[in-house]
mmCIF file of C-alpha atoms in Angstrom:
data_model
loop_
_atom_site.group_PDB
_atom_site.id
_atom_site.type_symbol
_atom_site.label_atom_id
_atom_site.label_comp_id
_atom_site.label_asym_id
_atom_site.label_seq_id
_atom_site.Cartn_x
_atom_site.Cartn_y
_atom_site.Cartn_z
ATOM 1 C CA UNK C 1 -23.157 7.718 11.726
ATOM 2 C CA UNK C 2 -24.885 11.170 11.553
ATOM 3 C CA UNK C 3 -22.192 12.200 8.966
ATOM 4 C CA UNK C 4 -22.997 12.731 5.062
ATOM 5 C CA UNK C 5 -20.700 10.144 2.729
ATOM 6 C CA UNK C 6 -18.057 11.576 1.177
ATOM 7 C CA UNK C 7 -18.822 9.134 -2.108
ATOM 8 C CA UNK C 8 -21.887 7.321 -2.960
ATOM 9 C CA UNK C 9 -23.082 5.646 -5.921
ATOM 10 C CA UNK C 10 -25.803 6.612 -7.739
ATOM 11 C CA UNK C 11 -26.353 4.339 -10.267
ATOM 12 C CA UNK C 12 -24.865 0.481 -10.904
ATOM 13 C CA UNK C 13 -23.564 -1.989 -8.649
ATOM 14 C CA UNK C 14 -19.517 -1.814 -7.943
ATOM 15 C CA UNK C 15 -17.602 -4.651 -6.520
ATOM 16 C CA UNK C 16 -15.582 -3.748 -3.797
ATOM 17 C CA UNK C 17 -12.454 -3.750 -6.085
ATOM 18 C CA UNK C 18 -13.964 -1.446 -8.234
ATOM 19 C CA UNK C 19 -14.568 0.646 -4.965
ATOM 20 C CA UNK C 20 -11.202 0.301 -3.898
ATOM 21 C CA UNK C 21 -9.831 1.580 -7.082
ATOM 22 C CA UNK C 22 -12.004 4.486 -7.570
ATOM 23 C CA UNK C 23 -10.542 5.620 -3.707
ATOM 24 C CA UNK C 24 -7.493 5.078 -4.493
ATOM 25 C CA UNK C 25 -7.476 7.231 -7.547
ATOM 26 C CA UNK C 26 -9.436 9.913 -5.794
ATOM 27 C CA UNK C 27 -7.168 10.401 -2.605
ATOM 28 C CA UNK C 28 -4.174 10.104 -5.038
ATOM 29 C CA UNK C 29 -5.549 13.253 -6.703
ATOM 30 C CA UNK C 30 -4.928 15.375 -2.975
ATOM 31 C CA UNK C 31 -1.482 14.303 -1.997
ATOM 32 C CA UNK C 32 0.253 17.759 -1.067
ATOM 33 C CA UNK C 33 2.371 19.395 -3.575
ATOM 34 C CA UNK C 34 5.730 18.841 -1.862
ATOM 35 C CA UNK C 35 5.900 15.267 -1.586
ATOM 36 C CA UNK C 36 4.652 15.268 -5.369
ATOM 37 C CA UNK C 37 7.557 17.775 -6.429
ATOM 38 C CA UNK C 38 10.372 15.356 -5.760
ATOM 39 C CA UNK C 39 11.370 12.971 -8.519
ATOM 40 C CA UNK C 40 11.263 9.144 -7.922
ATOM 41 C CA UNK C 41 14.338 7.643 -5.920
ATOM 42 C CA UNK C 42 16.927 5.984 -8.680
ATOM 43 C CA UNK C 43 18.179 2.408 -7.496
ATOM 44 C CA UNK C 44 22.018 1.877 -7.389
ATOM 45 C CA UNK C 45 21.645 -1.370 -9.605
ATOM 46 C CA UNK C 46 20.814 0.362 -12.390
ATOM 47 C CA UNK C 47 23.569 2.706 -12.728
ATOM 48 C CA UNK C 48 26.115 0.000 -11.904
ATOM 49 C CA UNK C 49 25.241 -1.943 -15.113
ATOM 50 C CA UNK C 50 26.575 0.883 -17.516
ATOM 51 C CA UNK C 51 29.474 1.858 -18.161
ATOM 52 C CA UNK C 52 31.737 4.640 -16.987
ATOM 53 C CA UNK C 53 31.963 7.918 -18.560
ATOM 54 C CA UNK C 54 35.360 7.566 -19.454
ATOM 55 C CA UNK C 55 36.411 6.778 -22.907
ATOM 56 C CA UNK C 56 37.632 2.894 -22.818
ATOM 57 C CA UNK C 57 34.715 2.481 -20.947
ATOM 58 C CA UNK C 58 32.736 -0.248 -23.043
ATOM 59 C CA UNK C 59 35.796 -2.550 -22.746
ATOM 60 C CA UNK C 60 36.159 -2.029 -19.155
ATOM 61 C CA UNK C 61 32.641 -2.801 -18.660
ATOM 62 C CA UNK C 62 32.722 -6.687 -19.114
ATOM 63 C CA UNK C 63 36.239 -7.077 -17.082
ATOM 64 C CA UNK C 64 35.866 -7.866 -13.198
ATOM 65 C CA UNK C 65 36.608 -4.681 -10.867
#
C-alpha cells in the first residue's frame, strides 16, 4: 500500500468497535444532499391505529371494520 491513510490515530489505543464507530460517524457526515433532503418513510401501522378525521371517530375506532 503506497497510499497515505485517510485516518490514523495519534494517540491511545481504540478497539476495533471504537474504530468502527468513529467511521461510521465520519462517512455519515458526506452522504450527498439529496438523499439527506427526503424525510424518513412513515409505516402504514402507525396511521392505522388512530382514528379517522371524521367527527364520531373515537367511537368508531374500537368497533371492527
Amino acid at each position: 500500500m503506497d497510499e497515505e491513510p485517510l485516518v490514523s490515530v495519534v494517540r491511545g489505543t481504540p478497539t476495533p468497535e471504537e474504530l468502527a464507530a468513529l467511521l461510521c460517524a465520519l462517512a455519515s457526515r458526506f452522504v450527498p444532499e439529496d438523499s439527506r433532503s427526503r424525510g424518513p418513510a412513515l409505516a402504514s401501522w402507525p396511521r392505522s391505529a388512530r382514528p379517522a378525521a371524521v367527527r364520531p371517530s373515537w367511537r368508531a375506532s374500537g368497533q371492527p371494520r
